[in-house]
Amino acid sequence: METPGRRFGSAVVIGSSMAGLLSARVLADHFDKVTLVERDVRVEGPAARKGVPQGPHIHVLLDTGRRILDKYFPDLFEQLQVQGAEFIDSSGDLAWHHFGVWKLRRTSGIPGLLCTRPLLEWNVLRRVKARPNVAVREGCSIEGLISDEKGTGRITGVRVKTPQGEESWEADLVVDASGRGSRMPQWLEAIGYARPEEEQVIVDLSYTTCLHEPPPHFQKEWKALFLYPSPPKAWRAGFISHVEGGRWLVTLNGYFGEHAPTEYAGFLEYARSLTRPDLYNYLKEATPIGPISQHKVKDCRWRHYEKLPRFPEGLVILGDAACAFNPLYGQGMSVAGLGAEQLDTCLREQAERGELSGLAQRFRERLPEVIRLPWLLGTGMDLLYPQAVGKRPFGLGLLHWYILRLMERTSTDAHVHRQFYRILHLHGGLEAVLQPSVALPVLGHGVMSLLRPLERLANTETRPPPLTPPRPSPVPVQKSTG
């Protein structure tokens, strides 16, 4: 990708999770030198690490995230498939029960990636390291920001704790991609800026995960099985996904402190407690391999840096450091990708002007455009539960009623199902599910739900069979526009 105008000097990226890796890749097109700072010292190869406690658990890459990764790493998915990852049709190969109904299984043409997060992240890291102007410094942690002594309001570098001691590194741009644990509010306060306003929804969610060998007689009725809860009456979920090595990655989720046990008998019993028996029936005949991992997520949180009256030049904040989503909906990696893509756009505009001044303000004003829709979708679902703690805006009850009816309709209506997938994969805004061709059948379904029980309006019990005839899994060979 050609970069217009001039290149800039040096940039520092804090954190090497997906947001940091994508940011470093973007910055490599615009800066002479990019330094990626990571507290962990990684082992060679795909392995979970302390700095990404969510790493061992199931991850969903939405199609928008796939498009962005394909844009910046054109050979990534081809190599992942060589290493055992698989592309599936994200509807046709998925058995999904949600809101008390089974969603239709149909050929969507939207590819879904099945692999572990460590395999994906390791392959992205290798490609970032291969950029000649990118240096990865592991075993180092950022201790604070350095601001211009002349009082211009510009960040000019970072203080870094290295194995050799504390150092000061100069930088023309600092990007915070350090995740949920970001200390940026404290760092800004230390140099005279206000802390950002925070929007929060408390859900007390846990992920409990164990790898399994599938039963030898498994007939491959699906390549992923999702049993989401049915709010507001149930808040336990379970997922099985094929991953590399012919294994199953099995994750159990629970809201509001109802966390699955980390010993296997309790893990299996928790699976049996789900509102559907399907996952338990498969799991009781599978063979667990490896330890059980658990990760707890207290809340989803949006730090509104765009609302600060003063903000320093030379600083960009994205990924979970800006907005950390409920991981149950699989939005995090794709929104991080959208943030990195927006940073690329802003830098190209700055390059045409020949200077970096104004970048921080330009980016922080635009990032909410990336965050707003997935935040509304995710928190809207969470706030269906009375136990969730968070601000409930006016009209939320009406939105919840519509969401419930929409989800139920995806069990029987192919068009509604298709438009739901568009918004799910961030291909469009709310107009995808509010247009008349969707709204009228959904409203009609709502009227009928007053007269008939759900089991007469939708498929509540029978898991849809595999699509026939069998077809090859989709391979994303073209660059979609999202």
XYZ file of C-alpha atoms in Angstrom:
482
model
C 0.000 0.000 0.000
C 1.480 3.299 -1.094
C 1.667 6.024 1.522
C 0.935 9.540 0.260
C 3.145 12.463 1.215
C 6.015 12.250 3.691
C 6.866 9.598 6.246
C 7.163 10.526 9.897
C 9.852 9.763 12.473
C 9.324 7.269 15.290
C 6.282 5.719 16.968
C 5.821 3.575 20.083
C 2.954 1.087 20.462
C 2.080 -0.082 23.982
C 0.908 -3.706 24.022
C 1.169 -6.475 21.435
C -2.318 -7.926 21.526
C -4.347 -7.778 18.305
C -4.986 -4.026 18.647
C -1.270 -3.381 19.142
C -0.176 -5.685 16.336
C -2.577 -4.092 13.856
C -1.542 -0.613 14.993
C 2.136 -1.455 14.524
C 1.398 -2.795 11.036
C -0.434 0.410 10.111
C 2.285 2.644 11.569
C 4.962 0.766 9.611
C 3.536 2.368 6.447
C 3.908 5.876 7.858
C 6.916 5.984 10.234
C 10.612 5.356 9.788
C 10.722 3.405 13.060
C 8.021 1.631 15.057
C 8.714 0.095 18.476
C 6.194 -2.385 19.861
C 6.506 -2.691 23.650
C 5.307 -5.859 25.386
C 5.536 -6.801 29.059
C 5.454 -10.559 28.377
C 8.379 -12.505 26.952
C 6.787 -14.814 24.401
C 7.797 -18.356 23.690
C 8.298 -19.290 20.066
C 5.104 -20.567 18.514
C 1.391 -20.263 19.285
C 0.972 -20.319 23.071
C -1.251 -18.567 25.595
C 0.444 -15.850 27.638
C -0.197 -13.976 30.874
C -0.843 -10.620 29.190
C -3.804 -12.055 27.273
C -5.731 -13.994 29.949
C -8.618 -14.419 27.519
C -6.300 -16.132 25.033
C -7.128 -19.812 25.764
C -10.851 -19.277 25.281
C -13.090 -19.325 22.219
C -12.782 -16.276 19.974
C -14.980 -15.180 17.113
C -13.550 -13.159 14.234
C -16.372 -11.232 12.591
C -16.197 -10.838 8.831
C -15.253 -7.167 9.148
C -12.247 -8.190 11.239
C -11.344 -10.845 8.663
C -11.466 -8.246 5.891
C -9.110 -5.928 7.774
C -6.615 -8.674 8.614
C -6.679 -9.787 4.967
C -6.049 -6.200 3.876
C -2.894 -5.774 5.966
C -1.640 -9.388 5.889
C -2.628 -10.780 2.457
C -1.177 -14.280 2.962
C -2.334 -14.723 6.572
C -5.401 -16.881 6.099
C -3.805 -19.116 3.488
C -1.022 -19.947 5.948
C -3.448 -20.409 8.837
C -5.276 -23.032 6.811
C -1.992 -24.830 6.145
C -1.514 -24.909 9.933
C -4.918 -26.478 10.560
C -7.281 -23.511 10.836
C -10.524 -23.849 8.911
C -12.906 -21.510 7.156
C -16.571 -22.336 7.498
C -19.790 -20.767 6.367
C -20.706 -18.732 9.452
C -24.365 -19.737 9.163
C -24.491 -23.022 7.268
C -21.804 -24.734 9.364
C -23.004 -23.294 12.680
C -25.717 -24.738 14.923
C -26.870 -21.768 17.020
C -29.579 -21.662 19.692
C -30.353 -18.196 21.042
C -33.327 -16.473 22.636
C -35.023 -19.842 22.913
C -34.912 -20.698 19.184
C -32.613 -22.368 16.671
C -31.451 -19.953 14.014
C -31.806 -21.003 10.399
C -28.858 -22.786 8.834
C -28.315 -21.490 5.328
C -25.438 -20.636 3.023
C -24.548 -17.088 3.975
C -21.348 -16.619 1.977
C -19.815 -15.029 5.087
C -16.701 -17.005 6.084
C -15.960 -17.770 9.704
C -12.486 -18.677 10.974
C -12.053 -21.613 13.353
C -8.744 -21.721 15.214
C -7.342 -20.856 18.618
C -6.498 -17.243 19.358
C -2.819 -18.039 20.093
C -2.446 -19.493 16.573
C -3.993 -16.392 14.993
C -2.050 -13.935 17.143
C 1.285 -15.718 16.623
C 0.868 -15.629 12.855
C 0.042 -11.920 12.927
C 3.026 -11.242 15.218
C 5.397 -13.024 12.824
C 4.278 -10.800 9.982
C 4.592 -7.625 12.037
C 8.104 -8.606 13.152
C 9.038 -9.164 9.516
C 8.493 -5.463 8.730
C 12.015 -3.995 8.474
C 11.143 -0.816 10.392
C 9.357 -2.563 13.306
C 11.192 -3.558 16.503
C 9.501 -5.655 19.193
C 10.791 -5.053 22.734
C 9.584 -7.786 25.095
C 10.009 -7.892 28.864
C 9.492 -4.114 29.017
C 6.689 -2.060 30.558
C 5.649 1.553 30.071
C 5.735 3.549 33.306
C 4.432 6.888 32.082
C 4.330 9.565 29.401
C 6.873 12.283 28.677
C 5.430 15.646 27.671
C 7.076 18.603 26.001
C 8.869 20.733 28.574
C 7.965 23.842 26.559
C 4.334 23.361 27.493
C 3.049 22.806 23.974
C 0.761 19.991 25.091
C 2.528 17.312 23.058
C 3.617 13.850 24.145
C 7.255 13.439 23.168
C 8.012 9.958 24.490
C 7.537 7.342 27.187
C 9.288 6.179 30.336
C 10.084 2.489 30.025
C 11.107 -0.100 32.576
C 13.472 -2.511 30.822
C 15.541 -5.434 32.142
C 18.463 -2.985 32.249
C 16.566 -0.333 34.244
C 14.322 2.646 33.501
C 14.860 4.457 30.211
C 13.299 7.384 28.360
C 12.370 6.834 24.738
C 11.557 9.674 22.376
C 8.598 9.246 20.033
C 6.652 11.396 17.607
C 3.546 9.297 18.308
C 2.528 7.022 21.190
C -0.286 4.503 20.655
C -1.890 2.922 23.713
C -3.174 -0.550 22.807
C -2.525 -2.042 26.246
C -6.035 -3.418 26.739
C -8.459 -3.408 29.656
C -5.655 -2.804 32.128
C -4.551 0.434 30.464
C -3.153 2.975 32.932
C -3.650 5.887 30.551
C -6.125 7.750 32.833
C -3.483 7.844 35.592
C -0.714 8.772 33.169
C -2.725 11.666 31.764
C -3.587 12.863 35.250
C 0.112 12.804 36.182
C 0.924 15.340 33.455
C -1.996 17.663 34.155
C -4.933 16.298 32.152
C -8.330 15.137 33.370
C -9.446 11.519 33.534
C -11.995 10.549 30.892
C -15.645 9.932 31.673
C -16.369 6.179 31.791
C -19.520 4.393 30.640
C -19.833 0.976 32.256
C -22.113 -2.061 32.315
C -21.284 -4.583 35.057
C -22.001 -8.209 34.107
C -19.559 -10.321 36.220
C -18.981 -12.770 33.356
C -16.636 -15.761 33.349
C -15.104 -17.902 30.604
C -14.171 -21.475 31.549
C -12.536 -23.506 28.780
C -11.109 -26.960 28.137
C -9.801 -28.621 24.966
C -11.330 -31.983 24.021
C -10.899 -34.813 21.584
C -14.230 -35.268 19.783
C -16.034 -38.580 20.174
C -14.845 -41.047 17.505
C -18.422 -41.510 16.254
C -19.091 -37.767 15.826
C -20.840 -37.334 12.470
C -19.761 -33.721 11.896
C -23.319 -32.398 12.081
C -21.798 -28.941 12.650
C -18.391 -27.282 12.873
C -19.406 -25.005 15.728
C -22.227 -25.304 18.251
C -23.370 -22.184 20.109
C -25.877 -22.289 22.953
C -26.458 -18.699 23.999
C -28.670 -17.933 26.985
C -32.274 -16.752 26.742
C -32.451 -13.443 28.626
C -33.713 -12.418 31.045
C -34.501 -15.849 32.518
C -31.218 -17.672 31.796
C -27.625 -16.469 31.751
C -25.461 -19.532 31.194
C -23.964 -20.286 27.779
C -21.849 -22.963 26.142
C -19.821 -23.211 22.941
C -17.959 -25.907 21.019
C -15.680 -24.967 18.134
C -13.454 -27.091 15.936
C -9.863 -25.833 16.106
C -6.524 -26.885 14.649
C -5.365 -30.391 15.432
C -8.835 -31.873 14.992
C -9.761 -30.794 18.520
C -12.788 -29.177 20.125
C -12.401 -25.970 22.106
C -15.223 -25.987 24.663
C -16.108 -22.831 26.591
C -18.786 -22.390 29.263
C -19.928 -18.903 30.255
C -21.925 -17.562 33.161
C -23.095 -14.086 34.109
C -23.520 -12.605 37.585
C -21.100 -14.830 39.467
C -22.461 -18.154 38.176
C -19.068 -19.347 37.023
C -18.360 -22.869 35.816
C -16.095 -24.964 38.081
C -12.490 -25.575 37.077
C -12.523 -29.264 38.035
C -13.848 -31.507 35.306
C -16.784 -33.180 37.067
C -18.160 -29.746 37.950
C -17.391 -28.451 34.440
C -19.439 -31.282 32.937
C -22.272 -30.778 35.406
C -22.368 -27.065 34.553
C -22.703 -28.029 30.870
C -25.687 -30.176 31.799
C -27.331 -27.160 33.484
C -27.626 -25.206 30.192
C -31.127 -24.606 28.862
C -30.452 -27.049 26.005
C -28.989 -30.573 26.412
C -27.127 -30.624 23.075
C -23.707 -29.474 24.279
C -23.739 -31.784 27.307
C -24.770 -34.764 25.196
C -21.768 -34.249 22.917
C -19.380 -33.374 25.727
C -20.069 -36.396 27.934
C -18.706 -38.633 25.178
C -15.685 -36.437 24.361
C -12.272 -36.718 26.022
C -10.842 -33.703 27.888
C -7.216 -32.869 27.125
C -5.133 -30.325 28.978
C -6.088 -28.080 31.904
C -9.260 -26.068 32.411
C -8.682 -22.305 32.086
C -10.860 -19.563 33.539
C -11.022 -15.845 32.819
C -13.367 -13.381 34.514
C -14.664 -10.150 33.030
C -16.299 -7.766 35.474
C -17.696 -5.277 33.001
C -17.702 -3.712 29.576
C -16.350 -0.170 29.705
C -16.039 2.764 27.321
C -13.601 5.509 28.260
C -14.784 8.630 26.475
C -11.493 10.307 25.646
C -13.289 12.197 22.878
C -15.150 14.214 25.550
C -12.048 15.545 27.302
C -11.794 19.335 26.884
C -7.996 19.072 26.641
C -6.017 16.235 25.099
C -2.312 16.094 24.213
C -0.909 15.884 20.721
C 1.138 12.818 19.881
C -1.150 10.310 21.607
C -3.657 7.785 20.247
C -5.718 5.300 22.303
C -7.577 2.377 20.725
C -8.715 -1.216 21.240
C -9.751 -2.300 24.726
C -7.741 0.592 26.182
C -10.485 2.859 24.812
C -13.491 0.518 24.840
C -13.554 -3.012 26.278
C -16.554 -5.050 25.105
C -18.322 -8.046 26.560
C -16.342 -10.862 24.864
C -19.463 -13.025 24.619
C -20.395 -11.231 21.380
C -17.047 -11.584 19.621
C -16.677 -7.881 18.767
C -13.297 -7.025 20.296
C -10.806 -8.069 17.606
C -12.935 -6.662 14.780
C -13.468 -3.298 16.490
C -9.725 -3.135 17.217
C -9.177 -3.702 13.496
C -11.602 -0.926 12.621
C -9.744 1.389 14.997
C -6.404 0.564 13.366
C -7.932 1.116 9.920
C -9.259 4.499 11.055
C -5.776 5.362 12.322
C -4.399 4.483 8.887
C -6.932 6.815 7.243
C -6.067 9.655 9.620
C -2.336 9.212 9.055
C -2.790 9.289 5.292
C -4.632 12.584 5.641
C -1.851 13.915 7.891
C 0.780 12.769 5.382
C -0.908 14.805 2.677
C -0.616 17.824 4.976
C 3.003 16.966 5.732
C 2.697 17.070 9.539
C 1.404 15.112 12.535
C -0.172 18.088 14.317
C -3.892 17.523 14.636
C -3.735 13.711 14.425
C -4.629 13.076 18.070
C -7.696 15.289 17.878
C -8.758 13.939 14.483
C -8.497 10.315 15.621
C -10.234 10.677 18.989
C -13.152 12.458 17.330
C -13.575 9.650 14.784
C -13.052 6.587 16.973
C -16.581 6.770 18.470
C -17.944 6.208 14.946
C -16.228 2.799 15.069
C -17.333 1.958 18.615
C -20.919 3.223 18.800
C -22.787 0.454 16.955
C -21.057 -2.586 18.514
C -21.315 -0.914 21.931
C -25.052 -0.373 21.470
C -25.556 -3.961 20.289
C -23.511 -5.539 23.072
C -24.673 -3.465 26.016
C -28.231 -3.563 24.704
C -28.125 -7.345 25.011
C -26.525 -7.243 28.460
C -29.088 -4.788 29.799
C -31.855 -7.255 29.011
C -30.885 -8.701 32.392
C -32.211 -6.813 35.433
C -29.046 -7.880 37.299
C -26.779 -5.972 34.903
C -25.667 -2.665 36.389
C -25.519 0.228 33.947
C -27.303 3.245 32.558
C -30.541 2.325 30.815
C -31.386 5.024 28.250
C -34.915 6.113 27.452
C -36.617 3.756 25.010
C -34.439 0.767 25.880
C -37.483 -1.351 26.749
C -38.921 -0.853 23.266
C -35.555 -1.734 21.701
C -35.400 -4.889 23.809
C -38.868 -5.944 22.696
C -37.845 -5.501 19.057
C -34.549 -7.400 19.548
C -36.374 -10.325 21.140
C -38.875 -10.565 18.300
C -36.094 -10.137 15.699
C -34.082 -12.995 17.201
C -37.113 -15.246 17.277
C -37.846 -14.446 13.641
C -34.317 -15.519 12.573
C -35.532 -19.067 13.200
C -37.961 -19.047 10.262
C -37.416 -16.019 7.999
C -34.462 -16.198 5.597
C -34.452 -12.457 4.814
C -34.582 -11.400 8.457
C -31.849 -13.933 9.178
C -29.664 -12.515 6.376
C -30.072 -8.911 7.558
C -29.325 -9.930 11.140
C -26.037 -11.435 9.910
C -25.181 -8.167 8.160
C -25.382 -6.189 11.387
C -23.782 -8.994 13.414
C -20.667 -8.886 11.202
C -20.651 -5.055 11.198
C -21.421 -4.845 7.477
C -23.968 -2.133 8.092
C -25.758 -0.068 10.687
C -29.111 -0.461 12.376
C -30.830 0.256 9.069
C -30.168 -3.396 8.161
C -32.733 -4.552 10.737
C -35.026 -1.501 10.751
C -35.854 -1.377 7.034
C -39.487 -2.214 6.196
C -38.650 -5.618 4.699
C -37.374 -6.645 8.150
C -39.433 -4.475 10.490
C -42.833 -5.496 9.100
C -42.364 -9.265 9.518
C -40.757 -8.727 12.926
C -43.671 -6.569 14.087
C -46.109 -9.081 12.645
C -44.311 -11.810 14.563
C -44.633 -9.674 17.687
C -48.395 -9.405 17.254
C -48.708 -13.164 16.741
C -46.601 -13.811 19.846
C -49.440 -12.280 21.870
C -51.769 -14.988 20.559
C -49.568 -18.070 20.173
C -46.759 -19.685 22.191
C -43.237 -19.374 20.830
C -42.988 -23.067 19.926
C -45.762 -22.551 17.357
C -44.040 -19.535 15.802
C -40.419 -20.682 15.699
C -38.178 -23.726 15.912
C -37.484 -24.016 19.621
C -36.571 -27.690 19.871
C -35.171 -29.327 16.721
C -31.534 -28.576 15.893
C -31.392 -27.852 12.142
C -29.598 -30.583 10.178
C -26.448 -29.988 8.109
C -27.011 -28.399 4.721
C -27.257 -30.802 1.816
C -25.621 -31.469 -0.483
C -22.250 -30.964 1.285
C -20.208 -28.148 -0.184
C -16.611 -27.011 0.293
C -15.958 -24.541 3.083
C -15.717 -20.917 1.916
C -12.301 -19.458 1.325
C -12.161 -15.626 1.397
C -10.431 -15.014 -1.921
C -11.818 -11.565 -2.573
C -11.460 -8.390 -0.577
C -14.927 -7.443 0.584
C -15.788 -3.846 1.338
C -17.486 -4.782 4.590
